[in-house]
PDB file of C-alpha atoms in Angstrom:
ATOM      1  CA  UNK A   1      -6.075  -0.698  -3.922  1.00 97.00           C
ATOM      2  CA  UNK A   2      -4.945  -2.422  -1.025  1.00 94.00           C
ATOM      3  CA  UNK A   3      -1.431  -3.172  -0.110  1.00 90.00           C
ATOM      4  CA  UNK A   4       1.041  -6.561  -0.493  1.00 86.00           C
ATOM      5  CA  UNK A   5      -0.366  -9.248  -1.085  1.00 84.00           C
ATOM      6  CA  UNK A   6      -3.811  -7.432   1.039  1.00 88.00           C
ATOM      7  CA  UNK A   7      -7.431  -7.837  -0.091  1.00 90.00           C
ATOM      8  CA  UNK A   8      -9.733  -5.025  -0.297  1.00 94.00           C
ATOM      9  CA  UNK A   9     -11.097  -6.910   2.897  1.00 91.00           C
ATOM     10  CA  UNK A  10      -9.264  -4.523   4.912  1.00 91.00           C
ATOM     11  CA  UNK A  11     -11.167  -0.996   3.561  1.00 95.00           C
ATOM     12  CA  UNK A  12     -14.402  -2.870   4.836  1.00 93.00           C
ATOM     13  CA  UNK A  13     -14.523  -0.834   7.630  1.00 94.00           C
ATOM     14  CA  UNK A  14     -14.704   2.349   6.121  1.00 95.00           C
ATOM     15  CA  UNK A  15     -17.918   4.000   5.705  1.00 93.00           C
ATOM     16  CA  UNK A  16     -18.689   7.095   2.572  1.00 92.00           C
ATOM     17  CA  UNK A  17     -21.938   9.178   2.113  1.00 93.00           C
ATOM     18  CA  UNK A  18     -23.379   7.620  -0.656  1.00 91.00           C
ATOM     19  CA  UNK A  19     -24.611  10.593  -1.981  1.00 93.00           C
ATOM     20  CA  UNK A  20     -20.954  11.569  -2.221  1.00 93.00           C
ATOM     21  CA  UNK A  21     -19.010   9.267  -3.510  1.00 94.00           C
ATOM     22  CA  UNK A  22     -18.822   5.550  -5.130  1.00 93.00           C
ATOM     23  CA  UNK A  23     -16.538   3.471  -4.106  1.00 95.00           C
ATOM     24  CA  UNK A  24     -14.757   0.494  -6.308  1.00 95.00           C
ATOM     25  CA  UNK A  25     -11.888  -1.708  -5.424  1.00 95.00           C
ATOM     26  CA  UNK A  26      -8.992  -3.272  -6.686  1.00 96.00           C
ATOM     27  CA  UNK A  27      -7.680  -6.296  -6.427  1.00 95.00           C
ATOM     28  CA  UNK A  28      -4.007  -7.599  -7.146  1.00 95.00           C
ATOM     29  CA  UNK A  29      -3.476 -10.182  -9.662  1.00 95.00           C
ATOM     30  CA  UNK A  30      -0.026 -11.932 -10.539  1.00 94.00           C
ATOM     31  CA  UNK A  31       2.376 -10.244 -12.102  1.00 96.00           C
ATOM     32  CA  UNK A  32       3.525 -11.971 -15.915  1.00 95.00           C
ATOM     33  CA  UNK A  33       7.754 -12.553 -15.515  1.00 93.00           C
ATOM     34  CA  UNK A  34       9.677  -9.816 -15.843  1.00 92.00           C
ATOM     35  CA  UNK A  35       6.403  -7.157 -15.595  1.00 96.00           C
ATOM     36  CA  UNK A  36       7.769  -3.717 -14.407  1.00 97.00           C
ATOM     37  CA  UNK A  37       5.860  -1.949 -12.109  1.00 97.00           C
ATOM     38  CA  UNK A  38       5.144   0.535 -15.178  1.00 97.00           C
ATOM     39  CA  UNK A  39       3.567  -2.359 -17.257  1.00 98.00           C
ATOM     40  CA  UNK A  40       1.919  -3.704 -13.855  1.00 98.00           C
ATOM     41  CA  UNK A  41       0.328  -0.037 -13.418  1.00 98.00           C
ATOM     42  CA  UNK A  42      -0.620   0.669 -16.863  1.00 98.00           C
ATOM     43  CA  UNK A  43      -2.725  -2.735 -16.487  1.00 98.00           C
ATOM     44  CA  UNK A  44      -4.314  -2.326 -13.389  1.00 98.00           C
ATOM     45  CA  UNK A  45      -5.648   1.198 -15.005  1.00 98.00           C
ATOM     46  CA  UNK A  46      -7.606  -1.150 -17.924  1.00 97.00           C
ATOM     47  CA  UNK A  47      -9.179  -2.079 -14.863  1.00 96.00           C
ATOM     48  CA  UNK A  48     -10.356   1.863 -13.634  1.00 96.00           C
ATOM     49  CA  UNK A  49     -14.111   2.472 -15.640  1.00 93.00           C
ATOM     50  CA  UNK A  50     -14.733   6.107 -14.469  1.00 94.00           C
ATOM     51  CA  UNK A  51     -12.772   9.354 -16.125  1.00 94.00           C
ATOM     52  CA  UNK A  52     -10.866  11.242 -12.843  1.00 96.00           C
ATOM     53  CA  UNK A  53     -11.104   9.047 -10.181  1.00 97.00           C
ATOM     54  CA  UNK A  54      -9.772   9.578  -6.679  1.00 97.00           C
ATOM     55  CA  UNK A  55      -7.182   7.179  -6.146  1.00 98.00           C
ATOM     56  CA  UNK A  56      -6.633   5.376  -2.604  1.00 98.00           C
ATOM     57  CA  UNK A  57      -2.970   2.908  -2.126  1.00 97.00           C
ATOM     58  CA  UNK A  58      -2.155   1.571   0.723  1.00 95.00           C
ATOM     59  CA  UNK A  59       1.009   0.734   1.644  1.00 92.00           C
ATOM     60  CA  UNK A  60       2.592  -1.034  -1.993  1.00 93.00           C
ATOM     61  CA  UNK A  61      -0.824  -0.291  -3.126  1.00 96.00           C
ATOM     62  CA  UNK A  62       0.469   3.185  -2.370  1.00 96.00           C
ATOM     63  CA  UNK A  63       3.467   2.990  -4.775  1.00 97.00           C
ATOM     64  CA  UNK A  64       0.755   1.341  -7.337  1.00 98.00           C
ATOM     65  CA  UNK A  65      -1.923   4.047  -7.533  1.00 98.00           C
ATOM     66  CA  UNK A  66       1.132   7.111  -7.512  1.00 98.00           C
ATOM     67  CA  UNK A  67       2.888   4.704 -11.101  1.00 98.00           C
ATOM     68  CA  UNK A  68      -1.249   5.104 -12.240  1.00 98.00           C
ATOM     69  CA  UNK A  69      -1.373   8.097 -11.430  1.00 98.00           C
ATOM     70  CA  UNK A  70       1.201   8.605 -14.225  1.00 97.00           C
ATOM     71  CA  UNK A  71      -1.320   7.365 -16.951  1.00 97.00           C
ATOM     72  CA  UNK A  72      -4.641   8.383 -16.305  1.00 97.00           C
ATOM     73  CA  UNK A  73      -5.814  11.715 -15.498  1.00 97.00           C
ATOM     74  CA  UNK A  74      -6.842  11.526 -11.294  1.00 97.00           C
ATOM     75  CA  UNK A  75      -8.854  14.114  -9.229  1.00 96.00           C
ATOM     76  CA  UNK A  76      -6.374  12.800  -6.725  1.00 97.00           C
ATOM     77  CA  UNK A  77      -3.968  10.734  -4.949  1.00 98.00           C
ATOM     78  CA  UNK A  78      -4.491   9.742  -1.357  1.00 98.00           C
ATOM     79  CA  UNK A  79      -1.259   7.436  -0.393  1.00 98.00           C
ATOM     80  CA  UNK A  80      -1.578   5.521   3.496  1.00 97.00           C
ATOM     81  CA  UNK A  81       1.680   4.304   4.953  1.00 94.00           C
ATOM     82  CA  UNK A  82       3.275   4.117   1.684  1.00 95.00           C
ATOM     83  CA  UNK A  83       6.361   6.805   0.757  1.00 96.00           C
ATOM     84  CA  UNK A  84       6.644   9.250  -1.914  1.00 97.00           C
ATOM     85  CA  UNK A  85       9.502   8.320  -3.054  1.00 96.00           C
ATOM     86  CA  UNK A  86      12.987   6.489  -2.718  1.00 92.00           C
ATOM     87  CA  UNK A  87      14.266   8.267   0.143  1.00 93.00           C
ATOM     88  CA  UNK A  88      11.614   8.392   2.274  1.00 94.00           C
ATOM     89  CA  UNK A  89      12.546   4.396   2.331  1.00 89.00           C
ATOM     90  CA  UNK A  90      13.848   2.640   5.777  1.00 84.00           C
ATOM     91  CA  UNK A  91      17.575   2.430   5.589  1.00 73.00           C
ATOM     92  CA  UNK A  92      17.342  -1.389   5.707  1.00 70.00           C
ATOM     93  CA  UNK A  93      15.219  -1.440   2.420  1.00 67.00           C
ATOM     94  CA  UNK A  94      18.290   0.593   0.473  1.00 63.00           C
ATOM     95  CA  UNK A  95      20.336  -1.793   2.305  1.00 53.00           C
ATOM     96  CA  UNK A  96      18.508  -4.338   0.709  1.00 53.00           C
ATOM     97  CA  UNK A  97      19.035  -3.278  -2.791  1.00 52.00           C
ATOM     98  CA  UNK A  98      22.633  -2.636  -2.954  1.00 49.00           C
ATOM     99  CA  UNK A  99      23.318  -6.608  -1.652  1.00 50.00           C
ATOM    100  CA  UNK A 100      20.584  -8.013  -2.500  1.00 53.00           C
ATOM    101  CA  UNK A 101      19.809  -9.204   0.526  1.00 47.00           C
ATOM    102  CA  UNK A 102      16.440  -9.269   0.162  1.00 42.00           C
ATOM    103  CA  UNK A 103      16.070 -11.952  -2.807  1.00 49.00           C
ATOM    104  CA  UNK A 104      17.651 -14.445   0.205  1.00 42.00           C
ATOM    105  CA  UNK A 105      13.756 -14.226   2.327  1.00 46.00           C
ATOM    106  CA  UNK A 106      11.951 -17.113   2.536  1.00 41.00           C
ATOM    107  CA  UNK A 107       9.297 -16.451   0.958  1.00 44.00           C
ATOM    108  CA  UNK A 108       8.363 -19.789  -0.229  1.00 45.00           C
ATOM    109  CA  UNK A 109       6.495 -20.164   3.116  1.00 42.00           C
ATOM    110  CA  UNK A 110       4.027 -18.005   2.063  1.00 44.00           C
ATOM    111  CA  UNK A 111       1.398 -19.582   3.374  1.00 49.00           C
ATOM    112  CA  UNK A 112       2.531 -19.185   6.861  1.00 49.00           C
ATOM    113  CA  UNK A 113       0.703 -16.690   7.670  1.00 46.00           C
ATOM    114  CA  UNK A 114       2.447 -15.559  10.609  1.00 52.00           C
ATOM    115  CA  UNK A 115       5.305 -14.846   8.002  1.00 53.00           C
ATOM    116  CA  UNK A 116       3.247 -13.139   5.209  1.00 52.00           C
ATOM    117  CA  UNK A 117       2.395 -10.695   7.941  1.00 55.00           C
ATOM    118  CA  UNK A 118       5.537  -9.769   9.088  1.00 54.00           C
ATOM    119  CA  UNK A 119       6.550  -9.212   5.518  1.00 50.00           C
ATOM    120  CA  UNK A 120       3.114  -7.344   4.346  1.00 53.00           C
ATOM    121  CA  UNK A 121       1.949  -5.657   7.998  1.00 54.00           C
ATOM    122  CA  UNK A 122       5.436  -5.496   9.658  1.00 55.00           C
ATOM    123  CA  UNK A 123       3.739  -7.172  12.569  1.00 54.00           C
ATOM    124  CA  UNK A 124       3.942 -10.603  14.560  1.00 53.00           C
ATOM    125  CA  UNK A 125       1.003 -11.697  14.179  1.00 51.00           C
ATOM    126  CA  UNK A 126      -0.125 -13.607  17.199  1.00 51.00           C
ATOM    127  CA  UNK A 127      -3.529 -13.525  17.689  1.00 51.00           C
ATOM    128  CA  UNK A 128      -6.709 -13.345  15.683  1.00 53.00           C
ATOM    129  CA  UNK A 129      -5.362 -15.399  12.603  1.00 55.00           C
ATOM    130  CA  UNK A 130      -8.024 -16.043  11.124  1.00 60.00           C
ATOM    131  CA  UNK A 131      -8.771 -12.798  10.218  1.00 61.00           C
ATOM    132  CA  UNK A 132      -5.073 -11.901   8.694  1.00 62.00           C
ATOM    133  CA  UNK A 133      -5.863 -15.281   6.758  1.00 68.00           C
ATOM    134  CA  UNK A 134      -8.966 -12.897   5.466  1.00 72.00           C
ATOM    135  CA  UNK A 135      -6.578  -9.999   4.875  1.00 76.00           C
ATOM    136  CA  UNK A 136      -3.532 -12.061   3.214  1.00 74.00           C
ATOM    137  CA  UNK A 137      -4.926 -13.950   1.008  1.00 74.00           C
ATOM    138  CA  UNK A 138      -2.624 -13.356  -2.142  1.00 76.00           C
ATOM    139  CA  UNK A 139      -0.191 -16.567  -1.061  1.00 73.00           C
ATOM    140  CA  UNK A 140       1.750 -16.652  -5.176  1.00 81.00           C
ATOM    141  CA  UNK A 141       5.446 -16.686  -4.577  1.00 82.00           C
ATOM    142  CA  UNK A 142       6.516 -15.114  -7.464  1.00 88.00           C
ATOM    143  CA  UNK A 143       4.428 -12.019  -6.458  1.00 88.00           C
ATOM    144  CA  UNK A 144       5.290 -11.934  -3.091  1.00 85.00           C
ATOM    145  CA  UNK A 145       9.289 -11.376  -4.601  1.00 86.00           C
ATOM    146  CA  UNK A 146       7.945  -9.590  -7.305  1.00 91.00           C
ATOM    147  CA  UNK A 147       6.840  -7.153  -4.815  1.00 89.00           C
ATOM    148  CA  UNK A 148       9.537  -6.985  -2.654  1.00 84.00           C
ATOM    149  CA  UNK A 149      11.437  -6.708  -5.473  1.00 86.00           C
ATOM    150  CA  UNK A 150       9.683  -3.472  -7.096  1.00 92.00           C
ATOM    151  CA  UNK A 151       9.481  -1.825  -3.182  1.00 89.00           C
ATOM    152  CA  UNK A 152      13.367  -2.189  -3.237  1.00 84.00           C
ATOM    153  CA  UNK A 153      14.457  -1.096  -6.254  1.00 89.00           C
ATOM    154  CA  UNK A 154      11.589   1.851  -6.778  1.00 91.00           C
ATOM    155  CA  UNK A 155      13.146   4.369  -8.370  1.00 91.00           C
ATOM    156  CA  UNK A 156      11.210   7.897  -7.975  1.00 94.00           C
ATOM    157  CA  UNK A 157      13.161  10.593  -6.643  1.00 95.00           C
ATOM    158  CA  UNK A 158       9.973  13.331  -6.058  1.00 95.00           C
ATOM    159  CA  UNK A 159       6.727  13.501  -4.776  1.00 95.00           C
ATOM    160  CA  UNK A 160       3.652  13.284  -7.846  1.00 95.00           C
ATOM    161  CA  UNK A 161       2.000  17.551  -7.045  1.00 94.00           C
ATOM    162  CA  UNK A 162      -0.747  17.493  -5.183  1.00 95.00           C
ATOM    163  CA  UNK A 163      -0.068  14.506  -3.257  1.00 97.00           C
ATOM    164  CA  UNK A 164      -2.123  13.472  -0.335  1.00 98.00           C
ATOM    165  CA  UNK A 165      -0.026  11.658   2.427  1.00 98.00           C
ATOM    166  CA  UNK A 166      -1.456  10.129   5.514  1.00 98.00           C
ATOM    167  CA  UNK A 167       0.657   8.141   7.559  1.00 97.00           C
ATOM    168  CA  UNK A 168       0.492   6.842  11.305  1.00 96.00           C
ATOM    169  CA  UNK A 169       3.752   7.921  13.647  1.00 95.00           C
ATOM    170  CA  UNK A 170       4.436   4.019  14.877  1.00 92.00           C
ATOM    171  CA  UNK A 171       4.385   2.499  11.675  1.00 90.00           C
ATOM    172  CA  UNK A 172       6.811  -0.178  11.603  1.00 84.00           C
ATOM    173  CA  UNK A 173       7.660  -1.006   7.730  1.00 85.00           C
ATOM    174  CA  UNK A 174       7.781   2.935   6.585  1.00 90.00           C
ATOM    175  CA  UNK A 175       8.776   4.959   9.983  1.00 90.00           C
ATOM    176  CA  UNK A 176       8.044   8.281  10.595  1.00 95.00           C
ATOM    177  CA  UNK A 177      11.017  10.100  10.790  1.00 93.00           C
ATOM    178  CA  UNK A 178      11.990   9.141   7.342  1.00 94.00           C
ATOM    179  CA  UNK A 179       8.708  11.028   5.741  1.00 95.00           C
ATOM    180  CA  UNK A 180       7.955  14.589   5.157  1.00 96.00           C
ATOM    181  CA  UNK A 181       5.055  16.316   4.309  1.00 96.00           C
ATOM    182  CA  UNK A 182       2.392  14.107   5.095  1.00 97.00           C
ATOM    183  CA  UNK A 183      -1.002  13.801   7.576  1.00 98.00           C
ATOM    184  CA  UNK A 184      -0.247  12.049  11.116  1.00 97.00           C
ATOM    185  CA  UNK A 185      -2.442   9.945  12.241  1.00 97.00           C
ATOM    186  CA  UNK A 186      -1.883   9.553  16.532  1.00 96.00           C
ATOM    187  CA  UNK A 187      -0.727   5.974  17.257  1.00 94.00           C
ATOM    188  CA  UNK A 188      -1.539   4.734  13.613  1.00 94.00           C
ATOM    189  CA  UNK A 189       0.432   1.733  12.983  1.00 88.00           C
ATOM    190  CA  UNK A 190       0.841   0.623   9.113  1.00 87.00           C
ATOM    191  CA  UNK A 191      -2.097  -1.987   9.592  1.00 87.00           C
ATOM    192  CA  UNK A 192      -4.554   1.514  10.624  1.00 93.00           C
ATOM    193  CA  UNK A 193      -6.544   1.570   7.566  1.00 94.00           C
ATOM    194  CA  UNK A 194      -8.126  -1.430   9.925  1.00 89.00           C
ATOM    195  CA  UNK A 195      -7.619  -0.861  13.017  1.00 87.00           C
ATOM    196  CA  UNK A 196      -8.113   3.087  12.910  1.00 94.00           C
ATOM    197  CA  UNK A 197     -10.891   2.760  10.786  1.00 95.00           C
ATOM    198  CA  UNK A 198     -12.825   5.450  13.074  1.00 96.00           C
ATOM    199  CA  UNK A 199     -10.050   8.248  12.100  1.00 97.00           C
ATOM    200  CA  UNK A 200     -10.381   7.219   8.319  1.00 97.00           C
ATOM    201  CA  UNK A 201     -14.626   7.367   9.011  1.00 97.00           C
ATOM    202  CA  UNK A 202     -13.928  11.021   9.954  1.00 97.00           C
ATOM    203  CA  UNK A 203     -11.259  12.845   8.415  1.00 97.00           C
ATOM    204  CA  UNK A 204     -10.921  10.885   4.728  1.00 97.00           C
ATOM    205  CA  UNK A 205     -14.215  12.611   3.174  1.00 96.00           C
ATOM    206  CA  UNK A 206     -13.095  15.696   3.896  1.00 96.00           C
ATOM    207  CA  UNK A 207      -9.137  15.764   2.208  1.00 96.00           C
ATOM    208  CA  UNK A 208     -10.766  13.919  -1.278  1.00 96.00           C
ATOM    209  CA  UNK A 209     -12.955  17.040  -1.115  1.00 94.00           C
ATOM    210  CA  UNK A 210     -10.736  19.357  -0.228  1.00 88.00           C
TER     211      UNK A 210
END
């Protein structure tokens, strides 16, 4: 499951042995008005056709796969560049929850790729804009507003049993000093699923199978 506003092309450089793994990508859809993250997760589960899947979610996709796993049996849940519970959210997001300042973000400018990349990846994008246009294809204002609101108001208080958390020590969206019990990726940023794909190709198979 890709991160907020992103599509499955962020996984395009991941390579798995075909004799061991079968991979399937999930894609965001625009939620119905007033849809909760729980309801969204239940709807997304209907798109899964295999029993006991390994769920992997990046960033906000990590929030979602954790919610999905509450309603279907899973072999393993892996989150990347995400958080396990609300206490791992950075203080600015907790501040937003109580002040509603996130409601003032100019999300109507979602067709501005530089701004969307700042929301979704936590990075200022001034190079390779065409590449980021490829990754960030969900440009619906309601979806962006909904996603940001779900993140700052997430109420999970305990990590899921057996959850695997992979996190970069240079993540600017969810800083690692708020995160506990994770597999560290040295110099990994919030977009490491794209830029550090070699690390994932080397380590994910073992993490999945162990």
